[in-house]
Short mmCIF file of C-alpha atoms in Angstrom, two decimals:
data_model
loop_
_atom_site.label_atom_id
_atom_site.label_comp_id
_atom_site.label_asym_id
_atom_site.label_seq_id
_atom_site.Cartn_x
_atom_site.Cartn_y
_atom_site.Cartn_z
CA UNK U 1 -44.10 -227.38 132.82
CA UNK U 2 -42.25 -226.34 129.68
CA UNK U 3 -40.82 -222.79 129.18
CA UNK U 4 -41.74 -222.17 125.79
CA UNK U 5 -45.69 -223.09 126.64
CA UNK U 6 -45.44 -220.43 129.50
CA UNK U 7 -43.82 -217.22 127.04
CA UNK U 8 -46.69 -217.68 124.96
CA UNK U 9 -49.54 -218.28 127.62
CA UNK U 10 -48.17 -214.78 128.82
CA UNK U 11 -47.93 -213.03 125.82
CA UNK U 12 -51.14 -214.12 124.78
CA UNK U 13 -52.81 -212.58 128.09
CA UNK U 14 -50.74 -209.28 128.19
CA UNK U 15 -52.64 -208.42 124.39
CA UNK U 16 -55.58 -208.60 126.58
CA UNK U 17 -54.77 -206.87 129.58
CA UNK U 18 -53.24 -204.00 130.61
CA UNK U 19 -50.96 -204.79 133.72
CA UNK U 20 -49.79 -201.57 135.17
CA UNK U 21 -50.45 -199.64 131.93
CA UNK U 22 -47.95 -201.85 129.87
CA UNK U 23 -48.98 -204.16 126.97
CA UNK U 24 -46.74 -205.94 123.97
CA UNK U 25 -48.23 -203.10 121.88
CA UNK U 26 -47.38 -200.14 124.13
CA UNK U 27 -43.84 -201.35 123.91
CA UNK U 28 -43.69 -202.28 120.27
CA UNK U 29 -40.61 -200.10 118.80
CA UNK U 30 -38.94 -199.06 122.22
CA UNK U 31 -36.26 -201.58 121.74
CA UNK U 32 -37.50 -203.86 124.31
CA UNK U 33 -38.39 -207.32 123.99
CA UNK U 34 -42.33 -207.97 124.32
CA UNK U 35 -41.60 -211.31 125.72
CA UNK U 36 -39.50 -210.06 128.74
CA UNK U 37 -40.79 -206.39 128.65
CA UNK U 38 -41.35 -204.29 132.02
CA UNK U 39 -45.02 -204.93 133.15
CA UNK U 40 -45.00 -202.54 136.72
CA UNK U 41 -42.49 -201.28 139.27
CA UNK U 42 -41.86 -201.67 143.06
CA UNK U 43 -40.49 -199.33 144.63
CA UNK U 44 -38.32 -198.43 141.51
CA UNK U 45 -37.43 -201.88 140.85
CA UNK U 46 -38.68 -203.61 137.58
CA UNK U 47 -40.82 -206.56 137.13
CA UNK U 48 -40.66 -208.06 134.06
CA UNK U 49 -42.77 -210.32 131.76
CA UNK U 50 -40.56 -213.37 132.02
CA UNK U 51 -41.22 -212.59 136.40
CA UNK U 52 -44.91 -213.49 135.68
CA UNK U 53 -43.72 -216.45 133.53
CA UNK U 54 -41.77 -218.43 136.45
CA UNK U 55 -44.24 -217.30 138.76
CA UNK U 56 -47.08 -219.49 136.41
CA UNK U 57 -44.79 -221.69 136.10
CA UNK U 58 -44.82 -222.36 140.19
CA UNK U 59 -48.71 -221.79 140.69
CA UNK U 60 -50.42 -223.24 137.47
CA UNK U 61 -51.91 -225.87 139.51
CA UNK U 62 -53.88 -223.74 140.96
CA UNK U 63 -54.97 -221.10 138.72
CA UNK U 64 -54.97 -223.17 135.12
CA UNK U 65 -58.86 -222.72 135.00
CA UNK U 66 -58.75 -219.14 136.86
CA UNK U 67 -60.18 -216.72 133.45
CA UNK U 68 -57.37 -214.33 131.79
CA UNK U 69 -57.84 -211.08 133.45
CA UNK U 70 -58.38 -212.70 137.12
CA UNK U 71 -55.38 -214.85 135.96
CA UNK U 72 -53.09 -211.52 135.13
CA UNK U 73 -54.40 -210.31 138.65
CA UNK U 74 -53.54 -213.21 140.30
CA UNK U 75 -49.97 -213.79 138.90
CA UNK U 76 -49.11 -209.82 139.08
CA UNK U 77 -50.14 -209.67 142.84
CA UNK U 78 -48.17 -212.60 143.55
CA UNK U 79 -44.94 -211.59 142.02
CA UNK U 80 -44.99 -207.91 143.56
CA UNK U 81 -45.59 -209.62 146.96
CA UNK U 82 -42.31 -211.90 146.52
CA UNK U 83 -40.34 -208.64 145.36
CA UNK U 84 -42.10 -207.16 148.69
CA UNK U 85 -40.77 -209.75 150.56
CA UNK U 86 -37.53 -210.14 148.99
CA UNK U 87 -36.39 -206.61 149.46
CA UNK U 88 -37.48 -206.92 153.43
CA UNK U 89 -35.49 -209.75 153.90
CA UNK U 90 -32.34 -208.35 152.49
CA UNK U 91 -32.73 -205.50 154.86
CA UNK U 92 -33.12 -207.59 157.60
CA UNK U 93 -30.25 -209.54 156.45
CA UNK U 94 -31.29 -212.72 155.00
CA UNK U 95 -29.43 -212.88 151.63
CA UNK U 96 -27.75 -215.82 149.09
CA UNK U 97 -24.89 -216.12 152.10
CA UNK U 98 -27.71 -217.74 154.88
CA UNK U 99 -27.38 -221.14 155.24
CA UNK U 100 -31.42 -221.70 155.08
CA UNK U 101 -30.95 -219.99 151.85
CA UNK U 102 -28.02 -222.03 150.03
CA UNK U 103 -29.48 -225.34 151.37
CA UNK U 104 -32.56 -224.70 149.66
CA UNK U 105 -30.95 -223.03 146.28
CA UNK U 106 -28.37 -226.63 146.35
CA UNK U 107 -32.23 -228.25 146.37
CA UNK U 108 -33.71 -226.06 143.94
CA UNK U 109 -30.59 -226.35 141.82
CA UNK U 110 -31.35 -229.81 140.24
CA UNK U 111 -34.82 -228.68 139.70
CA UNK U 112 -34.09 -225.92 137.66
CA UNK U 113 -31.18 -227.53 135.62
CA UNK U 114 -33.81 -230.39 134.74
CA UNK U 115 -36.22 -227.94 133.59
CA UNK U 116 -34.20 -225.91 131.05
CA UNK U 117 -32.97 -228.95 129.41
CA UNK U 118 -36.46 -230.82 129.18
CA UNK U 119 -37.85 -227.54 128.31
CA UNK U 120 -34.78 -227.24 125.18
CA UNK U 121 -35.59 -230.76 124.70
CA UNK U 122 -39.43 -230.40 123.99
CA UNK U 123 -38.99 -226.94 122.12
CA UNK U 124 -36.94 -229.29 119.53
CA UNK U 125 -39.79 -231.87 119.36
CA UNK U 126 -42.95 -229.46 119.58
CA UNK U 127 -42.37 -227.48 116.13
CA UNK U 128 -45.02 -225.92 114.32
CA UNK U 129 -44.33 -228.69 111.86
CA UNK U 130 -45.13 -230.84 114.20
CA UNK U 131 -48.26 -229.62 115.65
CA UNK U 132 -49.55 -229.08 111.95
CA UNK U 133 -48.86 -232.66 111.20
CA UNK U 134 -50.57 -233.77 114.48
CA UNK U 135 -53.31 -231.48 112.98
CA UNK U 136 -53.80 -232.70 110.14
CA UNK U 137 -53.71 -236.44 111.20
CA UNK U 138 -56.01 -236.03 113.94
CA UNK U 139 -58.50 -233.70 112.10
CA UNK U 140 -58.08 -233.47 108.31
CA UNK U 141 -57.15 -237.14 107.26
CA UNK U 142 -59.95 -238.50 109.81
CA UNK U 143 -63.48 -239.51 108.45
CA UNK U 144 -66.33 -237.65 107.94
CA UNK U 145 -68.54 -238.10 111.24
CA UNK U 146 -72.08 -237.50 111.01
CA UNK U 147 -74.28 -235.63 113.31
CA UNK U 148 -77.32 -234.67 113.73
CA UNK U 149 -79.27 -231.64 116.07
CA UNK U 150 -82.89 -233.22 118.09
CA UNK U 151 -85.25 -231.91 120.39
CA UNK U 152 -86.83 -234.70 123.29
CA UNK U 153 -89.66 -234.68 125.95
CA UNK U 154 -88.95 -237.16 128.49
CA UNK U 155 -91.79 -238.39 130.78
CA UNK U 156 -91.77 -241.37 132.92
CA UNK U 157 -93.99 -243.83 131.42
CA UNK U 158 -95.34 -244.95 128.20
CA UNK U 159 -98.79 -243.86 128.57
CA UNK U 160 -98.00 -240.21 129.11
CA UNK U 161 -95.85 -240.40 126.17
CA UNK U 162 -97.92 -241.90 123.66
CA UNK U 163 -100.50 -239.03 124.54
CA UNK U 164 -97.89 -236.30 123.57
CA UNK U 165 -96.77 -237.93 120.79
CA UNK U 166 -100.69 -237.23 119.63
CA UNK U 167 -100.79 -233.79 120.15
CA UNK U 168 -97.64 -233.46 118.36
CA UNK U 169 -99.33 -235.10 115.75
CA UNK U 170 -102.49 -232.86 115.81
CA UNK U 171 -99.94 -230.04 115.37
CA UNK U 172 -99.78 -228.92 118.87
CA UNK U 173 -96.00 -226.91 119.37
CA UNK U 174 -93.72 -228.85 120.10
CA UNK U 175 -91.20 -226.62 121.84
CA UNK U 176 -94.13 -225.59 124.55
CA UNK U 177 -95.25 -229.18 125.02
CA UNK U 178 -91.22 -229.94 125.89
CA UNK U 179 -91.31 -227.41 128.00
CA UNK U 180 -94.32 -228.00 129.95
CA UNK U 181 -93.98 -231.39 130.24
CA UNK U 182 -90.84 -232.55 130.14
CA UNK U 183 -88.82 -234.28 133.35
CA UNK U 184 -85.61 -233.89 131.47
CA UNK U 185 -82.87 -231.03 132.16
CA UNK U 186 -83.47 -230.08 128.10
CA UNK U 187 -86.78 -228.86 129.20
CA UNK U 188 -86.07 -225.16 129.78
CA UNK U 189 -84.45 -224.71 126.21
CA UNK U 190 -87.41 -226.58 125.04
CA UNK U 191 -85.73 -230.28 124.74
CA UNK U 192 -82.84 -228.65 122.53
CA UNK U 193 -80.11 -231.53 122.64
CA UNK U 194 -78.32 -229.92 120.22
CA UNK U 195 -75.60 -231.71 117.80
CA UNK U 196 -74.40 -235.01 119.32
CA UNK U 197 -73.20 -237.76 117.54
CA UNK U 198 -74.62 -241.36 117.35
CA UNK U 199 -71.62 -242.39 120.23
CA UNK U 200 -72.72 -239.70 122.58
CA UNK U 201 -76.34 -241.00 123.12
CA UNK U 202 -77.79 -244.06 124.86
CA UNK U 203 -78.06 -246.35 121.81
CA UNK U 204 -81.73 -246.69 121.56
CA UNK U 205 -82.18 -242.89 121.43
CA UNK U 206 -79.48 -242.91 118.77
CA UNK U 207 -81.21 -245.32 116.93
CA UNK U 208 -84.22 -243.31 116.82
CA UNK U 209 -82.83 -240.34 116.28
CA UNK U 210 -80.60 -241.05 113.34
CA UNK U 211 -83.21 -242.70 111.17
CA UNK U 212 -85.35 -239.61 111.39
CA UNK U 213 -85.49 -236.81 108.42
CA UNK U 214 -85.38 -233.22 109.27
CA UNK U 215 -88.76 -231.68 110.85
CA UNK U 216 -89.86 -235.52 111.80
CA UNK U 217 -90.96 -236.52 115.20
CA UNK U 218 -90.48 -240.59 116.56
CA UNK U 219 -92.75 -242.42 118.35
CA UNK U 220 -92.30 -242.97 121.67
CA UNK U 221 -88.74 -244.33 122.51
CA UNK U 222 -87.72 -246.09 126.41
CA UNK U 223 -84.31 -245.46 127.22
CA UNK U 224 -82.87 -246.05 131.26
CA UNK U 225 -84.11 -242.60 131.95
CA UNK U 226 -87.16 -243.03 130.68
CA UNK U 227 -89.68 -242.49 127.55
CA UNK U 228 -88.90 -239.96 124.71
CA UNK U 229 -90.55 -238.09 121.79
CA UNK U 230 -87.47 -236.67 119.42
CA UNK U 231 -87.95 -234.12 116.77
CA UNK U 232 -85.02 -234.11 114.45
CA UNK U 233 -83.68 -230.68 113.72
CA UNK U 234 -80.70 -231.12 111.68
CA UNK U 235 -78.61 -233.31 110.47
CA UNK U 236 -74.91 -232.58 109.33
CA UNK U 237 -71.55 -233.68 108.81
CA UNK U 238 -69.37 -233.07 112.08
CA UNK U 239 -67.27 -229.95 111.24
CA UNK U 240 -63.89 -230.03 111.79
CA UNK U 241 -62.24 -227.49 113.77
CA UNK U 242 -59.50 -224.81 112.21
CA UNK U 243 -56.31 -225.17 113.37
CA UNK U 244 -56.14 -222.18 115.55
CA UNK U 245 -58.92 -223.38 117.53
CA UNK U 246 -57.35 -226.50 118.67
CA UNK U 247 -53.45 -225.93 118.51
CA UNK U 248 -53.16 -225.16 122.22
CA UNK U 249 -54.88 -228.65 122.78
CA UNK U 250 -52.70 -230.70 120.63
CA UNK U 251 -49.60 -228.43 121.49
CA UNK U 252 -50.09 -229.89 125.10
CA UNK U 253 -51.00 -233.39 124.00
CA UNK U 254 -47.51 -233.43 121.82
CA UNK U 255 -45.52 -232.07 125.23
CA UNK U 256 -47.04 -234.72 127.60
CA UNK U 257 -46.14 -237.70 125.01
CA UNK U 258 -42.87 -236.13 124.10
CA UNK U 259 -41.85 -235.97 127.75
CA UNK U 260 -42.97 -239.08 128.85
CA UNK U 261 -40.94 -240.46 125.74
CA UNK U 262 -38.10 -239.02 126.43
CA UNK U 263 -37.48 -240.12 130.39
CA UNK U 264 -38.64 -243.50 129.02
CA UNK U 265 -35.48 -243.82 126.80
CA UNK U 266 -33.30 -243.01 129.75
CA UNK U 267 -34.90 -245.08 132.08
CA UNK U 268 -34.40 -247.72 129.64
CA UNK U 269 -30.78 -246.94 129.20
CA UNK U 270 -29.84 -246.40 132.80
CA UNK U 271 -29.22 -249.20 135.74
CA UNK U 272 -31.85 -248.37 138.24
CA UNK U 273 -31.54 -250.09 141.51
CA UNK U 274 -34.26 -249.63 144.48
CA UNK U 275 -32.69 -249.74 148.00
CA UNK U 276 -35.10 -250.49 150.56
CA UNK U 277 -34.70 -250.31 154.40
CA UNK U 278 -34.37 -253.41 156.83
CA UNK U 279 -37.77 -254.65 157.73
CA UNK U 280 -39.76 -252.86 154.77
#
């Protein structure tokens, strides 16, 4: 995971929460950084923003989809257990001197130096220039895409179908016959399928629905899942996302590429050899 990506995860959540009574705005002015700013207290001993960062760092895999505030819970209870623990152990005499200790920190050594400098690395590559380039290839420069909002019943056979289509014909509501009669999980909102472009439908119901106007209903259309009636709703050119909306998305797509660029050129450079054991 990449340092900078982390600061700003943080800083981001701390606007939203207050952890221990402490938030980047509480400290603005006081001299102290918001990014590494005192967020609680143990026993008289600090814990401070960039604590939380390495401690996200080590658990993201298992709270990336946990929401903000349970997040900030999560990675604050964490942290004050490890100070917890660390202060116990040094009473009880287990310090940087145990040889548990400095076998694991010679292990944990390599880690860390190969983090900093991919992390320095990636900050170089990752700019805002770059992320508003990657913006505006991926979303400004691309063509228009057209989309359109529909409403379906789905039944299971023909016959049934071709007798709703009539009473939507005779003006009966379409809405309450979707929702009556419909075997289709759209039912409840009364067939709303919403927007969906022509790629994101079977292509028979695409077909159908894209050569409809506004307010018109098909005639009965057989897909795999069954038979449909679609009511066209809208119809609209796909609109394209600000920036802010998306730049944590193409932030992370830049990091992943950069990285894997980046060990492929010294793969490529270096002479790897594979030594395998007798009989393998």
């Amino acid at each position: 995971m990449v340092r900078m990506k982390f600061k700003i995860c943080l800083v981001s959540l701390l606007s939203v929460l207050a952890l221990g009574g402490f938030t980047p705005e509480a400290k603005a002015g006081s001299g102290v950084e918001a990014e590494d700013m005192v967020v609680a207290t143990v026993d008289s001993r600090p814990i401070h923003l960039s604590d939380l960062s390495f401690v996200e760092e080590e658990i993201y895999a298992m709270i990336g989809n946990v929401p903000p505030q349970q997040k900030g819970q999560i990675l604050m209870g964490y942290a004050i257990d490890r100070d917890l623990a660390v202060a116990a152990a040094t009473q009880a005499g287990v310090g940087d001197q145990d040889p548990e200790v400095m076998a694991r920190m010679a292990l944990y050594r390599d880690k860390a130096v190969q983090e900093v400098y991919i992390s320095r690395l990636l900050s170089a590559r990752v700019t805002e220039e770059a992320l508003r380039e990657a913006y505006a290839q991926d979303y400004t420069a691309r063509p228009a895409v057209e989309e359109v909002r529909a409403r379906h019943i789905l039944v299971k056979d023909e016959e049934t179908a071709k007798a709703l289509a009539a009473k939507v014909k005779g003006g009966a509501d379409f809405i309450q016959l979707a929702t009556e009669n419909s075997i289709g999980p759209s039912k409840e909102s009364g067939g709303d399928l919403g927007y969906f472009t022509a790629d994101q439908m079977v292509p028979s119901f695409s077909e159908a629905a894209f050569k409809l106007q506004v307010g018109e209903v098909s005639a009965p259309v057989q897909s795999q899942f069954g038979w449909h009636i679609i009511k066209l709703e809208d119809r609209r050119t796909q609109p394209i996302p600000s920036y802010e909306e998306v730049a944590a998305e193409i932030a992370e797509d830049l990091f992943t590429r950069a990285q894997q660029e980046i060990y492929q050129d010294w793969r490529g450079k270096a002479k790897i050899e594979m030594v395998t054991q007798e009989g393998q």
